[in-house]
Coordinates of N, CA and C in Angstrom, one line a residue:
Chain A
X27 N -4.3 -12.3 3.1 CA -5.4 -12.7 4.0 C -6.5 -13.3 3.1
X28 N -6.9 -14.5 3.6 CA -8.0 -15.2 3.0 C -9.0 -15.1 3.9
X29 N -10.3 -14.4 3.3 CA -11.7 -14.0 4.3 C -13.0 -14.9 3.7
X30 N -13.1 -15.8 4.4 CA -14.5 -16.5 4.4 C -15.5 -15.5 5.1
X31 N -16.7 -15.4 4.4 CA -18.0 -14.0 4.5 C -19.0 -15.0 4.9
X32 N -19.2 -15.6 6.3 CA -20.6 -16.7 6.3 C -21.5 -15.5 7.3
X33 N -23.0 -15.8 6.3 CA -24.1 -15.1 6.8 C -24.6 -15.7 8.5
X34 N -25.3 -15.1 9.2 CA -25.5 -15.2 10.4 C -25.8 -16.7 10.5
X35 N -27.1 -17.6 10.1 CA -26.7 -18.6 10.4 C -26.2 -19.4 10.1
X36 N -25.6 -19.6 9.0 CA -24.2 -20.4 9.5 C -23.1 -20.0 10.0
X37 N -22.9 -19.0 10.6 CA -21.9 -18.8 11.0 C -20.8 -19.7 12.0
X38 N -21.8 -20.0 13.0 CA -20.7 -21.0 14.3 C -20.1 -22.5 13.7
X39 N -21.8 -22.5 12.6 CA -20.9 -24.2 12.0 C -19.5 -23.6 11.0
X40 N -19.8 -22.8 10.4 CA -18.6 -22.6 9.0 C -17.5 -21.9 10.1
X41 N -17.7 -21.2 10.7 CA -16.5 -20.6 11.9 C -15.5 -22.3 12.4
X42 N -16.0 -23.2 12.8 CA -15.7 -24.2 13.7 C -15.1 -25.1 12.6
X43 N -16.1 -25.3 11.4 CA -15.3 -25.9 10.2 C -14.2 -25.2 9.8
X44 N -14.2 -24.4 9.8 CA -12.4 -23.5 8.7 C -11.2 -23.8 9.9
X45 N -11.7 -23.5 11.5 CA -10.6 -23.8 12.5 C -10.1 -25.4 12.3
X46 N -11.3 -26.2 12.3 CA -10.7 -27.4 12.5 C -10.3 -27.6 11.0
X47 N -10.5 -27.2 10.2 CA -9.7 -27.8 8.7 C -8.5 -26.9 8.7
X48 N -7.9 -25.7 9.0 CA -6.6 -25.2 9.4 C -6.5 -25.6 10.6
X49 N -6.5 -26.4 11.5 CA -5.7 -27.1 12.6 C -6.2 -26.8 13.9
X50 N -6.4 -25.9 14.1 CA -7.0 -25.4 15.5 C -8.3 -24.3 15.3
X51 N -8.7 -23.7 16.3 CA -9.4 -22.7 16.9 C -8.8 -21.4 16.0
X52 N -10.1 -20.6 15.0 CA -9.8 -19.7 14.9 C -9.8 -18.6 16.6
X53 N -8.9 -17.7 16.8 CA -9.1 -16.8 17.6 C -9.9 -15.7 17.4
X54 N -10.7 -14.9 19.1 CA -11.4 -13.7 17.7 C -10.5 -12.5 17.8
X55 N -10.8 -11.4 17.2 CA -10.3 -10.4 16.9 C -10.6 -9.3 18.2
X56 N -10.0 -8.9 19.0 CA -10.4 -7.9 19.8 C -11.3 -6.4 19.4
X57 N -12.1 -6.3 20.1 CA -13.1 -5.7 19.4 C -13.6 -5.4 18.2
X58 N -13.7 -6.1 17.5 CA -14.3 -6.9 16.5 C -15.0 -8.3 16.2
X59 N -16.2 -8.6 17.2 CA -16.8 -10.2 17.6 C -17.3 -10.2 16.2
X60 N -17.4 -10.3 14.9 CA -17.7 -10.2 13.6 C -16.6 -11.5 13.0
X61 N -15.6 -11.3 13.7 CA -14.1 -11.4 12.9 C -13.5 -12.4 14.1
X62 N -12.9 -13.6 13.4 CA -12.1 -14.6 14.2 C -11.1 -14.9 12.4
X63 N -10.1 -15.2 13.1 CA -8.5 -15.5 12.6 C -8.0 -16.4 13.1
X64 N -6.8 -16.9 12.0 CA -5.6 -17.3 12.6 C -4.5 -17.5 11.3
X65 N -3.1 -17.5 12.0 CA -2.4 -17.6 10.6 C -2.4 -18.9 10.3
X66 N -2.4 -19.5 9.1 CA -2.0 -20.3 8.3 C -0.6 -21.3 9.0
X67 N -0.9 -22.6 8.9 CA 0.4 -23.7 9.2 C 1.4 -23.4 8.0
X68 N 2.5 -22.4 9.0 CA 3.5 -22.6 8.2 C 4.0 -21.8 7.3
X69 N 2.5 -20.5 7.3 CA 2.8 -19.5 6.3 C 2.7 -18.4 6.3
X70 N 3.0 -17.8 5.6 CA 2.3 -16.2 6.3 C 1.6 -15.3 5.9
X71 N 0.2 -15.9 5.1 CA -1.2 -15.9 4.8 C -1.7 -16.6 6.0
X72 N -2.9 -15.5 6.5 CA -4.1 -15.1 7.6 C -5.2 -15.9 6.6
X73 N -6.2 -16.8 8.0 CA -7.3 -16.5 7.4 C -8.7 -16.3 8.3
X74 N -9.1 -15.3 7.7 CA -10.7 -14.6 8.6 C -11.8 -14.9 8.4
X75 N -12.9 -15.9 9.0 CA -14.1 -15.9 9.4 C -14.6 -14.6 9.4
X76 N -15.5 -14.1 8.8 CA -15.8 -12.5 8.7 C -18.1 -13.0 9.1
X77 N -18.5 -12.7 10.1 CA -20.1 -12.9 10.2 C -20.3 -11.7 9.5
X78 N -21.4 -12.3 8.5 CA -22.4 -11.3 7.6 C -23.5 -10.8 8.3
X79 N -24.5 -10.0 8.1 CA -25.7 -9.9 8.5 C -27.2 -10.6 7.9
X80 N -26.0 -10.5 7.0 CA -27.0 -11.0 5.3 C -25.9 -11.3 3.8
X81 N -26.7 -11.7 3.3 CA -25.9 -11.9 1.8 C -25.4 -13.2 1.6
X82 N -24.9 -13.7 0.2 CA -24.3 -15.1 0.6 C -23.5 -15.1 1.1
X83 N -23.0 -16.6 1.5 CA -21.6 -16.8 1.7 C -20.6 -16.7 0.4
X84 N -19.3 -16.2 0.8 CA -18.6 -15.5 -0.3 C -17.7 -16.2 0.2
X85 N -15.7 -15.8 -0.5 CA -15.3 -15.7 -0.3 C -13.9 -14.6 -0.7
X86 N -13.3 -13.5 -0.1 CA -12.2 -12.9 -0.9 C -10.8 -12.7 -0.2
X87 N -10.3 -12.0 -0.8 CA -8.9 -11.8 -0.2 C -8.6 -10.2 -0.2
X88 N -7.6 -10.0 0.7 CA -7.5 -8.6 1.5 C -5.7 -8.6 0.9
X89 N -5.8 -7.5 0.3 CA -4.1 -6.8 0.2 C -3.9 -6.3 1.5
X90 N -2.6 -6.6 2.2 CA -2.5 -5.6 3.3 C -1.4 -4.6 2.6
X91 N -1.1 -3.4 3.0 CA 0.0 -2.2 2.3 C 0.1 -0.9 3.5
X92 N 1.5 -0.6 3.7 CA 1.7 0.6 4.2 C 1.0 1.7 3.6
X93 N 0.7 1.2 2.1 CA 0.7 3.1 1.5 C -0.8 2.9 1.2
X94 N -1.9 3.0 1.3 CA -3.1 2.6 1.0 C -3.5 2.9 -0.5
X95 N -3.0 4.2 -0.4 CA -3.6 5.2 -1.6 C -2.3 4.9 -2.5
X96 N -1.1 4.3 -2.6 CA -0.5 4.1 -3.4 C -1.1 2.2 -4.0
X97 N -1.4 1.6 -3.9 CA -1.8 0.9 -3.7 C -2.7 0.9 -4.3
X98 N -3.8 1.5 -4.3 CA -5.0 1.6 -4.6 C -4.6 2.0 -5.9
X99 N -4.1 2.9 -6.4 CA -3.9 3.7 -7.7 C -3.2 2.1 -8.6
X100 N -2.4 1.3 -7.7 CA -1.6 0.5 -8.4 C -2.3 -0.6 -8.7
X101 N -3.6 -0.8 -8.3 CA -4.1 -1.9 -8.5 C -5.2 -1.2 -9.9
X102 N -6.0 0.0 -9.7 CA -6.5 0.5 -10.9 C -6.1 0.3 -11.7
X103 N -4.7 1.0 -11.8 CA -4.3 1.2 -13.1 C -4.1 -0.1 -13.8
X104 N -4.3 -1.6 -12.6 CA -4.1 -2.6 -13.8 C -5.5 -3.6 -14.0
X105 N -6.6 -2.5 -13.8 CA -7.9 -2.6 -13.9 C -9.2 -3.2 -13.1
X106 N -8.5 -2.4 -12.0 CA -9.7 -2.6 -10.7 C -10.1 -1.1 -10.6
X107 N -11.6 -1.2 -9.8 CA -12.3 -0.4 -9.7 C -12.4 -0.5 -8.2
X108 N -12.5 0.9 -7.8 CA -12.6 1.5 -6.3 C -14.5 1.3 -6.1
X109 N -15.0 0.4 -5.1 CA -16.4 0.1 -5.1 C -16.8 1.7 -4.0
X110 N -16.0 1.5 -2.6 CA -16.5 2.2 -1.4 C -15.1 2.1 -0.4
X111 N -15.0 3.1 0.1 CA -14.6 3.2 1.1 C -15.1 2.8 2.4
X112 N -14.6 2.2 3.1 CA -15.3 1.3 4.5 C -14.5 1.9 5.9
X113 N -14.8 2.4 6.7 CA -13.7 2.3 7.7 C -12.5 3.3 6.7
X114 N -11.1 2.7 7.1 CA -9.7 2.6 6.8 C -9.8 2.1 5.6
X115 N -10.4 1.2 4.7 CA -10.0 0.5 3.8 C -10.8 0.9 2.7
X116 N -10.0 0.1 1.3 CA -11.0 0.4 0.1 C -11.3 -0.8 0.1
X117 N -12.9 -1.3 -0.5 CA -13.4 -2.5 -1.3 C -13.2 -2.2 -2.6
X118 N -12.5 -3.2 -3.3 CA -12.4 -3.0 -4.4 C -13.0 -3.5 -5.6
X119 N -13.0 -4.1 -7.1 CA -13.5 -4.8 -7.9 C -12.6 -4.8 -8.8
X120 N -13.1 -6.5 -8.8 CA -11.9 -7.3 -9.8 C -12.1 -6.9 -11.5
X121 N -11.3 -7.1 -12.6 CA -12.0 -7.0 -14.1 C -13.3 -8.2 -13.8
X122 N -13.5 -9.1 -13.3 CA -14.2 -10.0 -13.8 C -15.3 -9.8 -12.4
X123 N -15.5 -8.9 -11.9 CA -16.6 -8.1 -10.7 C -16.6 -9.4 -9.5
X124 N -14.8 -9.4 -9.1 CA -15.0 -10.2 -7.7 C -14.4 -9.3 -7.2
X125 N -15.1 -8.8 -5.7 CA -14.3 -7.7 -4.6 C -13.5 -8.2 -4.1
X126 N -12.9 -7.4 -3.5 CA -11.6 -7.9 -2.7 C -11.1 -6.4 -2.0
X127 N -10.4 -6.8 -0.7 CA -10.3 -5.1 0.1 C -8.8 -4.7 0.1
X128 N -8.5 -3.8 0.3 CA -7.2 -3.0 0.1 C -6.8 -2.8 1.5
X129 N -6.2 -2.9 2.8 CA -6.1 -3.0 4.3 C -5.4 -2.5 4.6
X130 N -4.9 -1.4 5.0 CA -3.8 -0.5 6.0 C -3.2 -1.5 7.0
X131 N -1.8 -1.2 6.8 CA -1.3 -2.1 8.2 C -0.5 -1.3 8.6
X132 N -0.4 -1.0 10.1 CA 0.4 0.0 10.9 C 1.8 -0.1 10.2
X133 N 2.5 1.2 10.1 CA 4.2 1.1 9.8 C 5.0 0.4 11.0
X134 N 5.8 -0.6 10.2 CA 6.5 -1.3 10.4 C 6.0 -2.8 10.4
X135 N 5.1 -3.6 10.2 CA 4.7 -4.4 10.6 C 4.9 -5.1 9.2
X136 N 5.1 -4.7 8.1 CA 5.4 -5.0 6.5 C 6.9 -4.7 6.2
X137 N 7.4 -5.7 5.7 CA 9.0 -5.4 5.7 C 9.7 -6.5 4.3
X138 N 10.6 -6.3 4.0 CA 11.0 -7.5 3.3 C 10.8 -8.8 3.3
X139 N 10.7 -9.0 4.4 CA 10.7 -10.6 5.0 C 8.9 -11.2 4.6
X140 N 8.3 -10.5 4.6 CA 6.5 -10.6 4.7 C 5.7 -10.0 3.3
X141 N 6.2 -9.2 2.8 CA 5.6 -8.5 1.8 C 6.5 -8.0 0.4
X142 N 5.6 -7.4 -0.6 CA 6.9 -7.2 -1.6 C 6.8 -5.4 -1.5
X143 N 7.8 -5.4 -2.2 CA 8.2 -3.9 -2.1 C 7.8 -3.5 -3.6
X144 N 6.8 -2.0 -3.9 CA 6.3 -2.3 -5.2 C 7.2 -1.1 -6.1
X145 N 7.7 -0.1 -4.8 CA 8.4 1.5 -5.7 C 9.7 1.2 -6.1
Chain B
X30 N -4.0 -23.4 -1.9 CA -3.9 -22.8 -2.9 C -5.0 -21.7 -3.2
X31 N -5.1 -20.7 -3.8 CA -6.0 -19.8 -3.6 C -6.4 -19.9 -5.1
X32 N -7.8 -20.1 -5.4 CA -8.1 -20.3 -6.9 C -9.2 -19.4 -7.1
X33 N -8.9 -18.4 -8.3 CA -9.8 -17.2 -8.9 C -10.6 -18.1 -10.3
X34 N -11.7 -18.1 -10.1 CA -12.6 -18.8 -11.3 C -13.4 -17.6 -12.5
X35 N -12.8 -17.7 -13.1 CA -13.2 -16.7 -14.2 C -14.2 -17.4 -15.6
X36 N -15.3 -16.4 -15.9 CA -15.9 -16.9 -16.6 C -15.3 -16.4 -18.1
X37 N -15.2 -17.1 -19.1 CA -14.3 -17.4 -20.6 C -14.5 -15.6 -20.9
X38 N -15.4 -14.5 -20.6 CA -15.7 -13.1 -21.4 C -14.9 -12.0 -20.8
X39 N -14.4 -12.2 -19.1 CA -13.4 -11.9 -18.2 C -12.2 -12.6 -18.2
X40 N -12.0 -13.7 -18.8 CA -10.5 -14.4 -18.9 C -9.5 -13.7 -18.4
X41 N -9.4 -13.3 -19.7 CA -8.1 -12.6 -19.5 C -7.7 -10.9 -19.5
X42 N -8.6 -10.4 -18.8 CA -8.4 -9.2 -18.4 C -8.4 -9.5 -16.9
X43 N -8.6 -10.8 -16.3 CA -8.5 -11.0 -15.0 C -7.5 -11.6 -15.0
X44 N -7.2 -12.3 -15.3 CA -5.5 -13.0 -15.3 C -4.6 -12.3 -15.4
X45 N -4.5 -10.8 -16.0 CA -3.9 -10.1 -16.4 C -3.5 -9.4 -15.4
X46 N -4.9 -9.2 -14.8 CA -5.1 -8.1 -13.5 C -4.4 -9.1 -12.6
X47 N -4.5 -10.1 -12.1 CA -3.6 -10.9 -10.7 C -2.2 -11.0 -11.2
X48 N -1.7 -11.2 -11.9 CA -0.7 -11.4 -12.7 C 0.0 -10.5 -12.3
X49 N -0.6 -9.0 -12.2 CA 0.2 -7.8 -11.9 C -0.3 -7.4 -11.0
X50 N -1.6 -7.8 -10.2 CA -1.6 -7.3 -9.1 C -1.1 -8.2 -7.5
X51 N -0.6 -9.1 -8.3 CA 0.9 -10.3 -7.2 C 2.1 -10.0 -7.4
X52 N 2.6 -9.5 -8.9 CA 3.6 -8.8 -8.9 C 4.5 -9.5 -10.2
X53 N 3.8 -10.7 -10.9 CA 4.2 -10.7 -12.1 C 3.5 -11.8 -12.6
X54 N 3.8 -11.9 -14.2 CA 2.5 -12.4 -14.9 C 2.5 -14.4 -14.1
X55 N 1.3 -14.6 -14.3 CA 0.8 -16.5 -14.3 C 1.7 -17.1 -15.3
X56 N 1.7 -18.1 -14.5 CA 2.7 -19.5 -15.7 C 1.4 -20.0 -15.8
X57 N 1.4 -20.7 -17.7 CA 0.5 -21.6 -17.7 C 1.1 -22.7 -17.4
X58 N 0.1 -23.1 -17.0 CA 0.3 -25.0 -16.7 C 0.5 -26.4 -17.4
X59 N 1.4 -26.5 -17.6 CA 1.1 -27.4 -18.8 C 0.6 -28.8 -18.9
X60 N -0.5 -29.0 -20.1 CA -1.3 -29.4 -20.6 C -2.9 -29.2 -19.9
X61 N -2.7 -27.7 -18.9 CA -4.1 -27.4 -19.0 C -4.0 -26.1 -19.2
X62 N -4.8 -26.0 -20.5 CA -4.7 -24.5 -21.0 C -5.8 -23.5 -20.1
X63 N -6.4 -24.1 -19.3 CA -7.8 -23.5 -18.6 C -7.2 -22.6 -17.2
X64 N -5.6 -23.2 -16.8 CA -5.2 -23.1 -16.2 C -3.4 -21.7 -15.8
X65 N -3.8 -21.0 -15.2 CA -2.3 -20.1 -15.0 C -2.5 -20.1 -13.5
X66 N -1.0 -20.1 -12.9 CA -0.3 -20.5 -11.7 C 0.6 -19.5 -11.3
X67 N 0.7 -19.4 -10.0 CA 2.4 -18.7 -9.7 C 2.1 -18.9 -7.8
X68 N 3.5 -18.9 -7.5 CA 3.3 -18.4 -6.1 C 3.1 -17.8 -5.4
X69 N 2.8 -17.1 -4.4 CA 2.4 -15.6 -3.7 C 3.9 -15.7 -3.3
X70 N 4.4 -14.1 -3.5 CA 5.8 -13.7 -3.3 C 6.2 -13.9 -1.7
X71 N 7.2 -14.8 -1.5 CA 7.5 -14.5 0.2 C 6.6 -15.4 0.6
X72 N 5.9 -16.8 0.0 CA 4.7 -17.2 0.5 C 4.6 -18.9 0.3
X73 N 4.4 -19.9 1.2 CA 4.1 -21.0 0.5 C 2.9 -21.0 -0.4
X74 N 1.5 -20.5 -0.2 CA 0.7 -20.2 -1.1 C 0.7 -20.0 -2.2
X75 N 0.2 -20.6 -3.4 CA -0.2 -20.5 -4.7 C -1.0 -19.9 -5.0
X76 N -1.1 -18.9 -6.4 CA -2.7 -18.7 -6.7 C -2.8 -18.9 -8.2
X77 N -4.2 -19.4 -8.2 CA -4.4 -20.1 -9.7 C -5.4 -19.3 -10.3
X78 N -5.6 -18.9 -11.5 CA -6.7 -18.7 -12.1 C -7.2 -19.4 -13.3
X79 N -8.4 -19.7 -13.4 CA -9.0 -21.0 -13.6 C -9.8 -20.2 -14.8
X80 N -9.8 -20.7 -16.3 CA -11.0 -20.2 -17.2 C -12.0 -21.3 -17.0
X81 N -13.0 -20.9 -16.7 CA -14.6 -21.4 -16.5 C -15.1 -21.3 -18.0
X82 N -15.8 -22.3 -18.1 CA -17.0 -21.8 -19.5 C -17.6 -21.1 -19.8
X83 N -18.6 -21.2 -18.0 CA -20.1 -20.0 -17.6 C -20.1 -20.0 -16.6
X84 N -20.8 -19.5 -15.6 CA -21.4 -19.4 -14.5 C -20.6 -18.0 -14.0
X85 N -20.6 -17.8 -12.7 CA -20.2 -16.3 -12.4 C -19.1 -16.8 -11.8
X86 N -18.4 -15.9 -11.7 CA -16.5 -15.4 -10.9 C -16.8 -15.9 -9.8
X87 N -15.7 -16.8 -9.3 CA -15.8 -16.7 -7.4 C -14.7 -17.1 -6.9
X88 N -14.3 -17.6 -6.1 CA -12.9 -18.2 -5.9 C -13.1 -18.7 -4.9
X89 N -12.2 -20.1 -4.7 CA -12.4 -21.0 -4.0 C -10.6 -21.1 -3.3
X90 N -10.7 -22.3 -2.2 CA -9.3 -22.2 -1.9 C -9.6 -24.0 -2.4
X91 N -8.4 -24.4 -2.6 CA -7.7 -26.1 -2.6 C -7.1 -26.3 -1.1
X92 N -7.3 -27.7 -0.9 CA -6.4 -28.4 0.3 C -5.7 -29.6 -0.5
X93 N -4.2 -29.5 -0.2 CA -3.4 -30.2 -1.0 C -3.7 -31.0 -0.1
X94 N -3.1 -32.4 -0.3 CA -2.8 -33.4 0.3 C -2.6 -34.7 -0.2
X95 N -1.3 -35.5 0.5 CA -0.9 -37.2 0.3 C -1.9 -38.2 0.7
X96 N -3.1 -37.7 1.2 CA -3.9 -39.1 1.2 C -5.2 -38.3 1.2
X97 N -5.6 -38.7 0.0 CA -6.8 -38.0 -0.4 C -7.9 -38.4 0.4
X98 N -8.2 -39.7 0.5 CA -9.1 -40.1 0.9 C -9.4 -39.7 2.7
X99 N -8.3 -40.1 3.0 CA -8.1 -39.4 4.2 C -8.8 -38.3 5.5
X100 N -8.3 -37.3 3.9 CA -8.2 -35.8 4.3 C -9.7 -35.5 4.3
X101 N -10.2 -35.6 3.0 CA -11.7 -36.3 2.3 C -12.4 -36.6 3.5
X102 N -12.5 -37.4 4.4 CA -12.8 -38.0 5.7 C -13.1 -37.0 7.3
X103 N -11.3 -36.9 7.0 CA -11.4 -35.2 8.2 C -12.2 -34.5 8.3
X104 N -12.2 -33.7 6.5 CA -13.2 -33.0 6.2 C -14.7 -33.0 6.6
X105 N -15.1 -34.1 6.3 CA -16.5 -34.7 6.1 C -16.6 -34.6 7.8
X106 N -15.7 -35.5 8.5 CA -15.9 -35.4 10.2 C -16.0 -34.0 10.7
X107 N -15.3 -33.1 10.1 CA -15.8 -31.6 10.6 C -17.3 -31.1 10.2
X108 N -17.8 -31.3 9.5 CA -19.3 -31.1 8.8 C -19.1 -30.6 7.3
X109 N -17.9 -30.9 6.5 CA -17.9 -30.4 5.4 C -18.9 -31.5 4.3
X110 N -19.7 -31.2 3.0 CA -19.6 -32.8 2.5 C -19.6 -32.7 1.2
X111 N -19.2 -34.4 0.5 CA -18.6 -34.6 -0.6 C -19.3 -33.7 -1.9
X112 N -19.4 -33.2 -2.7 CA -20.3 -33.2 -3.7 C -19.9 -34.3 -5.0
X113 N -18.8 -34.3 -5.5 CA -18.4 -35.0 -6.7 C -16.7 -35.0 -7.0
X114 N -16.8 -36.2 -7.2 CA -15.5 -36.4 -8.1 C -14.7 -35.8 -9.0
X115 N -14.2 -35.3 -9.7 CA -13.9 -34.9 -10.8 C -12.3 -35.6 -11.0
X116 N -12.2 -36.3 -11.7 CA -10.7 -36.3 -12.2 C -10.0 -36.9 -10.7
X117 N -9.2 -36.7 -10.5 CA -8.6 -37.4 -9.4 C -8.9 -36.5 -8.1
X118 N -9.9 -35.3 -7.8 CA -10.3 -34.9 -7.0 C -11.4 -34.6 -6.0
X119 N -11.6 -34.3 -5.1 CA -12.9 -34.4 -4.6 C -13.5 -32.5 -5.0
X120 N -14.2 -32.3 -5.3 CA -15.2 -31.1 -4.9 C -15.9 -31.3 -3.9
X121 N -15.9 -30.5 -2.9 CA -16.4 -30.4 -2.0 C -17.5 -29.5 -1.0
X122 N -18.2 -29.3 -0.3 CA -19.1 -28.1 -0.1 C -18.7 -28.1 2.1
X123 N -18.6 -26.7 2.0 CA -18.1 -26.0 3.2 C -19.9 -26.0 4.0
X124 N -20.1 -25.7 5.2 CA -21.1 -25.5 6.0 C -22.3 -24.7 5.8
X125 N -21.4 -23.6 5.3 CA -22.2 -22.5 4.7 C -22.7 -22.7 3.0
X126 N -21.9 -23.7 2.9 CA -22.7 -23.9 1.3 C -21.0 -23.4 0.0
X127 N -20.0 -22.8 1.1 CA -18.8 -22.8 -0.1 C -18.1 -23.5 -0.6
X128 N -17.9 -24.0 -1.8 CA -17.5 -25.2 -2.5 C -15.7 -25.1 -2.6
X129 N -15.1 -26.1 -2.1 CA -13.2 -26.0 -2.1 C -13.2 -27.8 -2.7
X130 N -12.2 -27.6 -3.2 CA -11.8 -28.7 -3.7 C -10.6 -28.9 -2.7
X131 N -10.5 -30.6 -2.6 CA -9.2 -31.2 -2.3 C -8.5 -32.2 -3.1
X132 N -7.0 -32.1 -3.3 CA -6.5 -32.3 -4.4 C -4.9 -33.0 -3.8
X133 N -5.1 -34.3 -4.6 CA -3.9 -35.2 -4.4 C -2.9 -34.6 -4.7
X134 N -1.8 -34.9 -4.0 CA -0.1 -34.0 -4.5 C 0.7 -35.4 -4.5
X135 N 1.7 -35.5 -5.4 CA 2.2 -36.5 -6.1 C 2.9 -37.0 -4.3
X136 N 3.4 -38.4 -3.9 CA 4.1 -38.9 -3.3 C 5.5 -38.1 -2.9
X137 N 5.9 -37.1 -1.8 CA 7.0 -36.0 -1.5 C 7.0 -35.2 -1.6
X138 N 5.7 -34.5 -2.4 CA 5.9 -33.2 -2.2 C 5.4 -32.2 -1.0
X139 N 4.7 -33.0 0.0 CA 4.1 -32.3 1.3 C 5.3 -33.2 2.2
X140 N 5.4 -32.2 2.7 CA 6.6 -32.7 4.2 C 6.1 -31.6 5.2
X141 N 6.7 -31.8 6.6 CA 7.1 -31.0 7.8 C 7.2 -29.9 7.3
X142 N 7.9 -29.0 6.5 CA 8.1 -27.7 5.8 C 7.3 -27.2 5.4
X143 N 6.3 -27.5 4.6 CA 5.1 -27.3 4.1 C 3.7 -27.8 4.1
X144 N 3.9 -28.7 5.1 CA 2.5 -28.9 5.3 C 1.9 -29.5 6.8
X145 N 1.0 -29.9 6.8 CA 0.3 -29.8 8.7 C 0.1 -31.4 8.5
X146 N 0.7 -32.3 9.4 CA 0.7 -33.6 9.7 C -0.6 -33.8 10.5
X147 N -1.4 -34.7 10.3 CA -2.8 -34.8 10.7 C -3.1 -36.0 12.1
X148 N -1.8 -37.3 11.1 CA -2.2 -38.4 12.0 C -1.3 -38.4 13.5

């Protein structure tokens, strides 16, 4: 998943720009008006309009994984740092101090076909 | 394409880290040493990581495309705008102020399979 982070005002123009440069209308997210999506033409990388409150506009990417906490340990150990826990998920940090989040996805929705297998 | 920009002092403890945290090391590119590549596993997406001189870590995404100028145009008609040339590409600045580059792909390599037909 690729997450564009646009601060409150810009948000509707950078929301309206990312849909029409991936092809259509991002959709929003059900209970989450913060968050609008859509997958990618053709591939199976997501990408999320995420509204800020504040802060710049950013941009990062989200691991999605069945195992959260296996995951987590597996990305440490090859030199990321655990920032905060949010919710369900970790924010993480890159060696070079870019975050990026770690995302639970319900069992079964990760399979050969979509994802890699890491054990 | 998904591009990680690293500043020359994080090089390569961050190349290292995506490398294994995609699931195996970057190909460099050849004849740009600034440059390591691979595909996302199961994925038409790329991700590149890019040595910077200076400035701070961020990542940007690319929009491939067979008619640069074109696309350049699309862009611009959604509210994106030009900043600069570089080399045979445009740099570009997003609504909120996030900077993506779009980048010519040789005559064949975007088709129906891999890519989103505009006209």
């Amino acid at each position: 998943m690729i997450v564009i982070d646009v601060p409150e005002p810009d948000h509707d123009r950078a929301l309206a720009f990312w849909g029409g440069a991936t092809g259509q209308p991002m959709d929003p997210v059900p209970d989450h008006p913060e968050y609008h999506y859509r997958q990618l033409h053709g591939q199976e990388t997501w990408m999320l309009v995420q509204r800020l409150g504040d802060g710049p506009a950013r941009m990062h990417v989200d691991f999605h994984t069945d195992d959260l906490e296996a995951e987590v340990a597996r990305l440490e150990g090859l030199g990321a740092e655990r920032v905060k826990k949010i919710d369900g998920w970790w924010l993480m940090r890159d060696p070079a101090g870019l975050t990026f989040c770690v995302v639970p996805d319900p069992p079964g929705r990760l399979d050969d076909s979509n994802a890699q297998r890491w054990d």
